[in-house]
Amino acid sequence: MIKRKVIIDCDPGIDDALAILLALKSNKLDVQGITIVSGNVPACQGAKNVLKILNLLNRLDIPVYIGEEYPLVRELVTAEDTHGKDGLGETFLPDISNTNIFYNAVDFIIKTIKKGDKISIIALGPLTNLAKAIKKDAFTLNKVEEIISMGGSFKSHGNCSPVAEFNYWVDPHAAKYVYDNINSPITMVNLDVTREIILTPNYIELLSQFNTSLSKFIVDITKFYVDFHWRQERTLGCVINDPLAVAYFIDNSICSGFYSHIDIVTDGIAMGQSIVDVANFYGYKSNSYVLNKVDNHKFMEYFFTCLFPEFKEDINLIL
């Protein structure tokens, strides 16, 4: 089986952690490196969190690069209220000190694409690293096979303002720059579909019954997330946005959507809003594929069986 080569660009983050676990447990992806951007937490903390995840799966061979620590224009706003002071649900796991964290994610992204292999990027955080890479070497960035961006919204309301999704709100100028200047295929995995992916109390109990180091890790880091979602939205469980982006990249039958032109509002009351010109009022060429439907059951089946193949029979029985 030929594995698809990817760079994961992220801001870990509880749901980023779950997405990274899914990518690394998949037998269909070859993760070339993980690049970090400030978003849910500052980039330095995000890099520490990635090492904790890699250590859990014995994959410290994967290089981790710290990227942009601040948005292109606006001041950085992080989300420790959502993800905890440490970004992993205030589990405060010990730092991993027996491996290196590298710097200059932008150059790593460019260098990896230049190798000539087909490389895709799964972007789970603000698009600052990608925007900086395009600014530095647009010719190389437009050789990327595909970009999957977890961000934005179509019809769904925002999750950090009435109209904006968090990743694009943190750095709207970067999101706009990427959509305006990338020619490679880009898919917007937005709130319309990610809000359907809820780790419910039943699913969390299933994880508890597995009683492995991996399932315990997931239960531990999501407890804070569950409490936040109840306070914020009266949701029982927690929305796990980022794993859907990874699952869709692996199996695009999980979601469906449509091609459209997207513009990003960079200031004012609607800052960070993704404007989807579904009726083509402006007459601009489509610059993205916008997801608007998701098979929640198919996602959950893949999520659990990929992470816990040893419990496949139990998963099939429950799901």
mmCIF file of C-alpha atoms in Angstrom:
data_model
loop_
_atom_site.group_PDB
_atom_site.id
_atom_site.type_symbol
_atom_site.label_atom_id
_atom_site.label_comp_id
_atom_site.label_asym_id
_atom_site.label_seq_id
_atom_site.Cartn_x
_atom_site.Cartn_y
_atom_site.Cartn_z
ATOM 1 C CA MET A 1 0.000 0.000 0.000
ATOM 2 C CA ILE A 2 1.312 3.428 -0.979
ATOM 3 C CA LYS A 3 0.940 5.892 1.872
ATOM 4 C CA ARG A 4 0.101 9.528 1.151
ATOM 5 C CA LYS A 5 2.784 11.890 2.394
ATOM 6 C CA VAL A 6 1.532 14.730 4.568
ATOM 7 C CA ILE A 7 2.644 17.583 6.764
ATOM 8 C CA ILE A 8 0.347 18.251 9.699
ATOM 9 C CA ASP A 9 0.207 21.936 10.594
ATOM 10 C CA CYS A 10 -1.503 22.424 13.947
ATOM 11 C CA ASP A 11 -1.969 24.287 17.251
ATOM 12 C CA PRO A 12 -2.435 21.477 19.822
ATOM 13 C CA GLY A 13 -5.118 21.715 21.363
ATOM 14 C CA ILE A 14 -7.259 18.762 22.524
ATOM 15 C CA ASP A 15 -8.910 18.032 19.185
ATOM 16 C CA ASP A 16 -5.562 18.524 17.400
ATOM 17 C CA ALA A 17 -4.179 15.809 19.674
ATOM 18 C CA LEU A 18 -6.949 13.428 18.621
ATOM 19 C CA ALA A 19 -6.338 14.270 14.957
ATOM 20 C CA ILE A 20 -2.612 13.592 15.270
ATOM 21 C CA LEU A 21 -3.317 10.266 16.975
ATOM 22 C CA LEU A 22 -5.654 9.322 14.129
ATOM 23 C CA ALA A 23 -3.114 10.278 11.472
ATOM 24 C CA LEU A 24 -0.307 8.339 13.114
ATOM 25 C CA LYS A 25 -2.399 5.242 13.759
ATOM 26 C CA SER A 26 -3.612 5.173 10.159
ATOM 27 C CA ASN A 27 -1.816 2.845 7.767
ATOM 28 C CA LYS A 28 -2.575 5.204 4.888
ATOM 29 C CA LEU A 29 -0.536 8.254 5.874
ATOM 30 C CA ASP A 30 3.192 8.954 5.976
ATOM 31 C CA VAL A 31 3.578 11.969 8.261
ATOM 32 C CA GLN A 32 6.710 13.805 7.123
ATOM 33 C CA GLY A 33 6.649 16.290 9.962
ATOM 34 C CA ILE A 34 4.428 18.255 12.304
ATOM 35 C CA THR A 35 4.577 22.045 12.191
ATOM 36 C CA ILE A 36 3.228 24.224 14.954
ATOM 37 C CA VAL A 37 1.459 27.572 14.865
ATOM 38 C CA SER A 38 0.068 29.651 17.712
ATOM 39 C CA GLY A 39 -3.674 29.316 18.101
ATOM 40 C CA ASN A 40 -5.290 27.216 20.798
ATOM 41 C CA VAL A 41 -2.075 27.710 22.755
ATOM 42 C CA PRO A 42 1.185 29.537 22.003
ATOM 43 C CA ALA A 43 3.373 27.674 19.517
ATOM 44 C CA CYS A 44 6.018 26.691 22.087
ATOM 45 C CA GLN A 45 3.386 24.985 24.261
ATOM 46 C CA GLY A 46 1.868 23.360 21.199
ATOM 47 C CA ALA A 47 5.232 21.838 20.295
ATOM 48 C CA LYS A 48 5.596 20.404 23.808
ATOM 49 C CA ASN A 49 2.132 18.892 23.476
ATOM 50 C CA VAL A 50 3.002 17.230 20.172
ATOM 51 C CA LEU A 51 6.022 15.561 21.743
ATOM 52 C CA LYS A 52 3.777 14.135 24.468
ATOM 53 C CA ILE A 53 1.510 12.674 21.777
ATOM 54 C CA LEU A 54 4.411 11.278 19.757
ATOM 55 C CA ASN A 55 5.920 9.765 22.881
ATOM 56 C CA LEU A 56 2.628 8.025 23.677
ATOM 57 C CA LEU A 57 2.740 6.257 20.303
ATOM 58 C CA ASN A 58 6.511 5.757 20.297
ATOM 59 C CA ARG A 59 6.852 8.014 17.243
ATOM 60 C CA LEU A 60 9.436 10.554 18.347
ATOM 61 C CA ASP A 61 11.141 9.911 15.000
ATOM 62 C CA ILE A 62 8.736 12.427 13.434
ATOM 63 C CA PRO A 63 10.268 15.927 13.398
ATOM 64 C CA VAL A 64 8.428 18.786 15.117
ATOM 65 C CA TYR A 65 8.946 22.366 13.918
ATOM 66 C CA ILE A 66 7.809 25.519 15.688
ATOM 67 C CA GLY A 67 6.454 28.066 13.247
ATOM 68 C CA GLU A 68 4.829 31.466 13.490
ATOM 69 C CA GLU A 69 4.140 32.613 17.033
ATOM 70 C CA TYR A 70 1.952 35.583 16.102
ATOM 71 C CA PRO A 71 -0.721 36.273 13.468
ATOM 72 C CA LEU A 72 0.202 38.311 10.404
ATOM 73 C CA VAL A 73 -1.506 41.508 11.596
ATOM 74 C CA ARG A 74 -3.709 41.213 14.670
ATOM 75 C CA GLU A 75 -2.664 40.384 18.231
ATOM 76 C CA LEU A 76 -2.631 36.744 19.253
ATOM 77 C CA VAL A 77 -5.682 35.438 21.107
ATOM 78 C CA THR A 78 -5.425 31.878 22.450
ATOM 79 C CA ALA A 79 -8.030 29.443 23.781
ATOM 80 C CA GLU A 80 -6.842 28.073 27.097
ATOM 81 C CA ASP A 81 -10.420 28.521 28.352
ATOM 82 C CA THR A 82 -11.402 25.796 25.882
ATOM 83 C CA HIS A 83 -8.353 23.518 25.991
ATOM 84 C CA GLY A 84 -6.896 24.166 29.437
ATOM 85 C CA LYS A 85 -3.800 26.038 30.554
ATOM 86 C CA ASP A 86 -1.559 23.351 29.071
ATOM 87 C CA GLY A 87 -3.678 22.846 25.944
ATOM 88 C CA LEU A 88 -4.307 19.201 26.858
ATOM 89 C CA GLY A 89 -7.183 19.552 29.283
ATOM 90 C CA GLU A 90 -4.979 20.508 32.229
ATOM 91 C CA THR A 91 -3.593 16.994 32.477
ATOM 92 C CA PHE A 92 -0.155 18.595 32.930
ATOM 93 C CA LEU A 93 1.687 15.584 31.573
ATOM 94 C CA PRO A 94 5.485 15.757 31.992
ATOM 95 C CA ASP A 95 7.435 17.351 29.160
ATOM 96 C CA ILE A 96 9.462 15.087 26.883
ATOM 97 C CA SER A 97 13.108 16.068 27.155
ATOM 98 C CA ASN A 98 14.933 13.336 25.239
ATOM 99 C CA THR A 99 14.266 14.729 21.768
ATOM 100 C CA ASN A 100 14.638 17.990 19.903
ATOM 101 C CA ILE A 101 12.121 20.587 18.836
ATOM 102 C CA PHE A 102 13.197 22.429 15.686
ATOM 103 C CA TYR A 103 12.404 25.936 14.524
ATOM 104 C CA ASN A 104 11.434 27.631 11.256
ATOM 105 C CA ALA A 105 8.436 25.586 10.188
ATOM 106 C CA VAL A 106 8.001 27.739 7.091
ATOM 107 C CA ASP A 107 11.359 26.662 5.662
ATOM 108 C CA PHE A 108 10.636 23.030 6.582
ATOM 109 C CA ILE A 109 7.352 23.139 4.657
ATOM 110 C CA ILE A 110 9.035 24.638 1.590
ATOM 111 C CA LYS A 111 11.998 22.250 1.730
ATOM 112 C CA THR A 112 9.766 19.190 2.102
ATOM 113 C CA ILE A 113 7.632 20.157 -0.901
ATOM 114 C CA LYS A 114 10.779 20.833 -2.960
ATOM 115 C CA LYS A 115 11.895 17.220 -2.539
ATOM 116 C CA GLY A 116 9.595 16.416 -5.441
ATOM 117 C CA ASP A 117 7.412 13.850 -3.738
ATOM 118 C CA LYS A 118 3.674 14.409 -3.701
ATOM 119 C CA ILE A 119 3.046 16.222 -0.430
ATOM 120 C CA SER A 120 -0.279 17.330 1.046
ATOM 121 C CA ILE A 121 -0.875 19.584 4.035
ATOM 122 C CA ILE A 122 -3.504 19.017 6.698
ATOM 123 C CA ALA A 123 -3.897 22.377 8.442
ATOM 124 C CA LEU A 124 -5.659 22.110 11.801
ATOM 125 C CA GLY A 125 -4.976 25.603 13.147
ATOM 126 C CA PRO A 126 -4.671 29.198 11.949
ATOM 127 C CA LEU A 127 -3.127 29.424 8.489
ATOM 128 C CA THR A 128 -0.222 31.678 9.474
ATOM 129 C CA ASN A 129 2.528 29.188 8.609
ATOM 130 C CA LEU A 130 1.012 28.494 5.206
ATOM 131 C CA ALA A 131 0.527 32.173 4.424
ATOM 132 C CA LYS A 132 4.149 32.907 5.325
ATOM 133 C CA ALA A 133 5.311 29.985 3.191
ATOM 134 C CA ILE A 134 3.314 31.226 0.197
ATOM 135 C CA LYS A 135 4.687 34.735 0.680
ATOM 136 C CA LYS A 136 8.216 33.337 0.723
ATOM 137 C CA ASP A 137 7.922 30.835 -2.142
ATOM 138 C CA ALA A 138 4.559 30.750 -3.886
ATOM 139 C CA PHE A 139 5.951 28.679 -6.770
ATOM 140 C CA THR A 140 6.880 25.819 -4.448
ATOM 141 C CA LEU A 141 3.723 26.003 -2.328
ATOM 142 C CA ASN A 142 1.593 25.692 -5.433
ATOM 143 C CA LYS A 143 3.187 22.306 -6.061
ATOM 144 C CA VAL A 144 1.464 20.896 -2.977
ATOM 145 C CA GLU A 145 -0.906 18.093 -3.930
ATOM 146 C CA GLU A 146 -3.775 19.118 -1.661
ATOM 147 C CA ILE A 147 -4.529 21.311 1.360
ATOM 148 C CA ILE A 148 -7.132 20.337 3.924
ATOM 149 C CA SER A 149 -8.005 23.261 6.191
ATOM 150 C CA MET A 150 -10.063 22.754 9.325
ATOM 151 C CA GLY A 151 -11.624 26.184 9.577
ATOM 152 C CA GLY A 152 -14.409 28.508 8.599
ATOM 153 C CA SER A 153 -18.121 27.967 8.353
ATOM 154 C CA PHE A 154 -20.803 27.974 5.678
ATOM 155 C CA LYS A 155 -24.271 28.228 7.261
ATOM 156 C CA SER A 156 -23.337 27.388 10.830
ATOM 157 C CA HIS A 157 -22.862 30.191 13.337
ATOM 158 C CA GLY A 158 -19.398 30.947 14.670
ATOM 159 C CA ASN A 159 -17.727 29.438 17.714
ATOM 160 C CA CYS A 160 -15.798 32.517 18.877
ATOM 161 C CA SER A 161 -17.987 35.282 17.457
ATOM 162 C CA PRO A 162 -21.476 35.274 15.955
ATOM 163 C CA VAL A 163 -20.051 34.528 12.507
ATOM 164 C CA ALA A 164 -16.428 33.358 12.772
ATOM 165 C CA GLU A 165 -14.744 30.012 13.374
ATOM 166 C CA PHE A 166 -11.760 30.198 15.737
ATOM 167 C CA ASN A 167 -8.866 29.282 13.397
ATOM 168 C CA TYR A 168 -9.788 31.888 10.804
ATOM 169 C CA TRP A 169 -10.675 34.437 13.490
ATOM 170 C CA VAL A 170 -7.229 34.119 15.114
ATOM 171 C CA ASP A 171 -5.501 35.055 11.870
ATOM 172 C CA PRO A 172 -8.019 36.229 9.268
ATOM 173 C CA HIS A 173 -5.342 37.912 7.153
ATOM 174 C CA ALA A 174 -3.471 34.621 6.811
ATOM 175 C CA ALA A 175 -6.637 32.714 5.887
ATOM 176 C CA LYS A 176 -7.514 35.306 3.265
ATOM 177 C CA TYR A 177 -3.985 35.273 1.857
ATOM 178 C CA VAL A 178 -3.982 31.497 1.493
ATOM 179 C CA TYR A 179 -7.363 31.360 -0.257
ATOM 180 C CA ASP A 180 -6.409 34.256 -2.532
ATOM 181 C CA ASN A 181 -2.990 32.937 -3.519
ATOM 182 C CA ILE A 182 -2.988 29.137 -3.567
ATOM 183 C CA ASN A 183 -3.791 27.301 -6.787
ATOM 184 C CA SER A 184 -3.554 23.797 -5.361
ATOM 185 C CA PRO A 185 -6.852 22.168 -4.337
ATOM 186 C CA ILE A 186 -8.008 23.313 -0.903
ATOM 187 C CA THR A 187 -10.885 21.847 1.085
ATOM 188 C CA MET A 188 -12.601 23.774 3.884
ATOM 189 C CA VAL A 189 -13.572 21.373 6.660
ATOM 190 C CA ASN A 190 -15.848 23.804 8.432
ATOM 191 C CA LEU A 191 -18.175 24.040 11.418
ATOM 192 C CA ASP A 192 -21.152 22.854 9.354
ATOM 193 C CA VAL A 193 -19.671 19.361 9.345
ATOM 194 C CA THR A 194 -17.387 19.319 12.387
ATOM 195 C CA ARG A 195 -20.248 20.230 14.722
ATOM 196 C CA GLU A 196 -21.796 16.878 13.831
ATOM 197 C CA ILE A 197 -18.778 15.034 15.248
ATOM 198 C CA ILE A 198 -19.467 14.770 18.961
ATOM 199 C CA LEU A 199 -17.646 12.507 21.369
ATOM 200 C CA THR A 200 -20.715 11.696 23.443
ATOM 201 C CA PRO A 201 -20.748 10.272 27.006
ATOM 202 C CA ASN A 202 -21.459 6.826 25.519
ATOM 203 C CA TYR A 203 -18.363 7.014 23.333
ATOM 204 C CA ILE A 204 -16.275 8.211 26.284
ATOM 205 C CA GLU A 205 -17.543 5.295 28.350
ATOM 206 C CA LEU A 206 -16.557 2.951 25.529
ATOM 207 C CA LEU A 207 -13.040 4.393 25.665
ATOM 208 C CA SER A 208 -12.966 3.888 29.416
ATOM 209 C CA GLN A 209 -13.890 0.223 28.971
ATOM 210 C CA PHE A 210 -10.960 -0.310 26.588
ATOM 211 C CA ASN A 211 -8.666 0.569 29.515
ATOM 212 C CA THR A 212 -5.482 1.075 27.484
ATOM 213 C CA SER A 213 -2.888 3.823 27.826
ATOM 214 C CA LEU A 214 -4.216 5.414 24.635
ATOM 215 C CA SER A 215 -7.878 5.288 25.629
ATOM 216 C CA LYS A 216 -7.032 6.621 29.101
ATOM 217 C CA PHE A 217 -5.117 9.506 27.500
ATOM 218 C CA ILE A 218 -8.133 10.425 25.369
ATOM 219 C CA VAL A 219 -10.545 10.221 28.306
ATOM 220 C CA ASP A 220 -8.226 12.332 30.457
ATOM 221 C CA ILE A 221 -7.624 15.146 27.962
ATOM 222 C CA THR A 222 -11.266 15.378 26.863
ATOM 223 C CA LYS A 223 -12.758 15.756 30.342
ATOM 224 C CA PHE A 224 -11.904 19.469 30.374
ATOM 225 C CA TYR A 225 -13.276 19.758 26.828
ATOM 226 C CA VAL A 226 -16.539 18.074 27.847
ATOM 227 C CA ASP A 227 -16.977 20.476 30.752
ATOM 228 C CA PHE A 228 -16.321 23.451 28.466
ATOM 229 C CA HIS A 229 -18.894 22.318 25.901
ATOM 230 C CA TRP A 230 -21.530 21.900 28.590
ATOM 231 C CA ARG A 231 -20.889 25.376 29.971
ATOM 232 C CA GLN A 232 -20.656 27.006 26.557
ATOM 233 C CA GLU A 233 -23.243 25.180 24.457
ATOM 234 C CA ARG A 234 -25.083 22.759 26.760
ATOM 235 C CA THR A 235 -23.650 19.942 24.652
ATOM 236 C CA LEU A 236 -23.337 16.532 26.315
ATOM 237 C CA GLY A 237 -19.901 15.448 25.195
ATOM 238 C CA CYS A 238 -17.466 17.464 23.118
ATOM 239 C CA VAL A 239 -17.153 18.475 19.486
ATOM 240 C CA ILE A 240 -13.926 17.040 18.036
ATOM 241 C CA ASN A 241 -13.356 19.200 14.978
ATOM 242 C CA ASP A 242 -9.851 18.342 13.831
ATOM 243 C CA PRO A 243 -10.044 14.530 13.554
ATOM 244 C CA LEU A 244 -12.687 14.965 10.853
ATOM 245 C CA ALA A 245 -10.155 16.783 8.674
ATOM 246 C CA VAL A 246 -7.756 13.833 8.930
ATOM 247 C CA ALA A 247 -10.494 11.242 8.397
ATOM 248 C CA TYR A 248 -11.814 13.095 5.346
ATOM 249 C CA PHE A 249 -8.335 13.289 3.844
ATOM 250 C CA ILE A 250 -8.017 9.523 4.238
ATOM 251 C CA ASP A 251 -11.554 8.706 3.059
ATOM 252 C CA ASN A 252 -13.380 11.522 1.279
ATOM 253 C CA SER A 253 -16.609 9.518 1.185
ATOM 254 C CA ILE A 254 -17.113 10.546 4.826
ATOM 255 C CA CYS A 255 -18.096 14.061 3.702
ATOM 256 C CA SER A 256 -19.473 15.775 0.640
ATOM 257 C CA GLY A 257 -19.694 19.384 -0.447
ATOM 258 C CA PHE A 258 -19.476 21.798 -3.348
ATOM 259 C CA TYR A 259 -16.994 24.063 -5.099
ATOM 260 C CA SER A 260 -17.225 27.750 -4.380
ATOM 261 C CA HIS A 261 -15.296 30.969 -4.027
ATOM 262 C CA ILE A 262 -14.415 31.851 -0.432
ATOM 263 C CA ASP A 263 -13.407 35.241 0.909
ATOM 264 C CA ILE A 264 -12.345 35.960 4.488
ATOM 265 C CA VAL A 265 -13.315 39.130 6.353
ATOM 266 C CA THR A 266 -10.191 40.634 7.927
ATOM 267 C CA ASP A 267 -11.569 43.317 10.242
ATOM 268 C CA GLY A 268 -14.664 44.782 11.831
ATOM 269 C CA ILE A 269 -17.565 43.037 13.494
ATOM 270 C CA ALA A 270 -17.414 40.089 11.068
ATOM 271 C CA MET A 271 -13.648 39.544 11.375
ATOM 272 C CA GLY A 272 -12.738 35.961 10.520
ATOM 273 C CA GLN A 273 -16.010 35.154 8.771
ATOM 274 C CA SER A 274 -15.681 32.886 5.752
ATOM 275 C CA ILE A 275 -17.982 34.207 3.040
ATOM 276 C CA VAL A 276 -19.024 31.333 0.792
ATOM 277 C CA ASP A 277 -20.392 32.569 -2.540
ATOM 278 C CA VAL A 278 -22.599 29.527 -3.032
ATOM 279 C CA ALA A 279 -24.788 31.263 -5.651
ATOM 280 C CA ASN A 280 -21.761 32.733 -7.473
ATOM 281 C CA PHE A 281 -23.019 36.292 -7.130
ATOM 282 C CA TYR A 282 -19.517 37.696 -7.636
ATOM 283 C CA GLY A 283 -18.704 35.508 -10.613
ATOM 284 C CA TYR A 284 -15.280 34.631 -9.271
ATOM 285 C CA LYS A 285 -13.540 31.349 -9.993
ATOM 286 C CA SER A 286 -13.994 28.720 -7.280
ATOM 287 C CA ASN A 287 -11.001 28.563 -4.954
ATOM 288 C CA SER A 288 -12.088 25.789 -2.605
ATOM 289 C CA TYR A 289 -14.211 22.736 -1.959
ATOM 290 C CA VAL A 290 -16.633 23.458 0.894
ATOM 291 C CA LEU A 291 -17.917 20.538 2.947
ATOM 292 C CA ASN A 292 -21.552 20.677 4.036
ATOM 293 C CA LYS A 293 -22.581 17.069 4.718
ATOM 294 C CA VAL A 294 -20.983 14.388 6.879
ATOM 295 C CA ASP A 295 -21.704 10.754 7.668
ATOM 296 C CA ASN A 296 -21.229 10.877 11.440
ATOM 297 C CA HIS A 297 -21.580 7.114 11.896
ATOM 298 C CA LYS A 298 -18.983 6.373 9.224
ATOM 299 C CA PHE A 299 -16.570 8.802 10.860
ATOM 300 C CA MET A 300 -17.010 7.317 14.335
ATOM 301 C CA GLU A 301 -16.596 3.797 13.015
ATOM 302 C CA TYR A 302 -13.325 4.778 11.339
ATOM 303 C CA PHE A 303 -12.112 6.820 14.305
ATOM 304 C CA PHE A 304 -12.536 3.991 16.807
ATOM 305 C CA THR A 305 -11.380 1.109 14.610
ATOM 306 C CA CYS A 306 -8.304 3.018 13.468
ATOM 307 C CA LEU A 307 -7.264 3.981 16.987
ATOM 308 C CA PHE A 308 -8.231 0.660 18.587
ATOM 309 C CA PRO A 309 -8.071 -2.133 15.990
ATOM 310 C CA GLU A 310 -7.686 -4.700 18.768
ATOM 311 C CA PHE A 311 -11.274 -3.939 19.820
ATOM 312 C CA LYS A 312 -12.773 -4.028 16.331
ATOM 313 C CA GLU A 313 -15.377 -6.687 17.158
ATOM 314 C CA ASP A 314 -16.570 -4.759 20.215
ATOM 315 C CA ILE A 315 -16.666 -1.516 18.243
ATOM 316 C CA ASN A 316 -18.755 -3.091 15.497
ATOM 317 C CA LEU A 317 -21.120 -4.477 18.105
ATOM 318 C CA ILE A 318 -21.566 -1.104 19.842
ATOM 319 C CA LEU A 319 -21.573 1.171 16.801
#
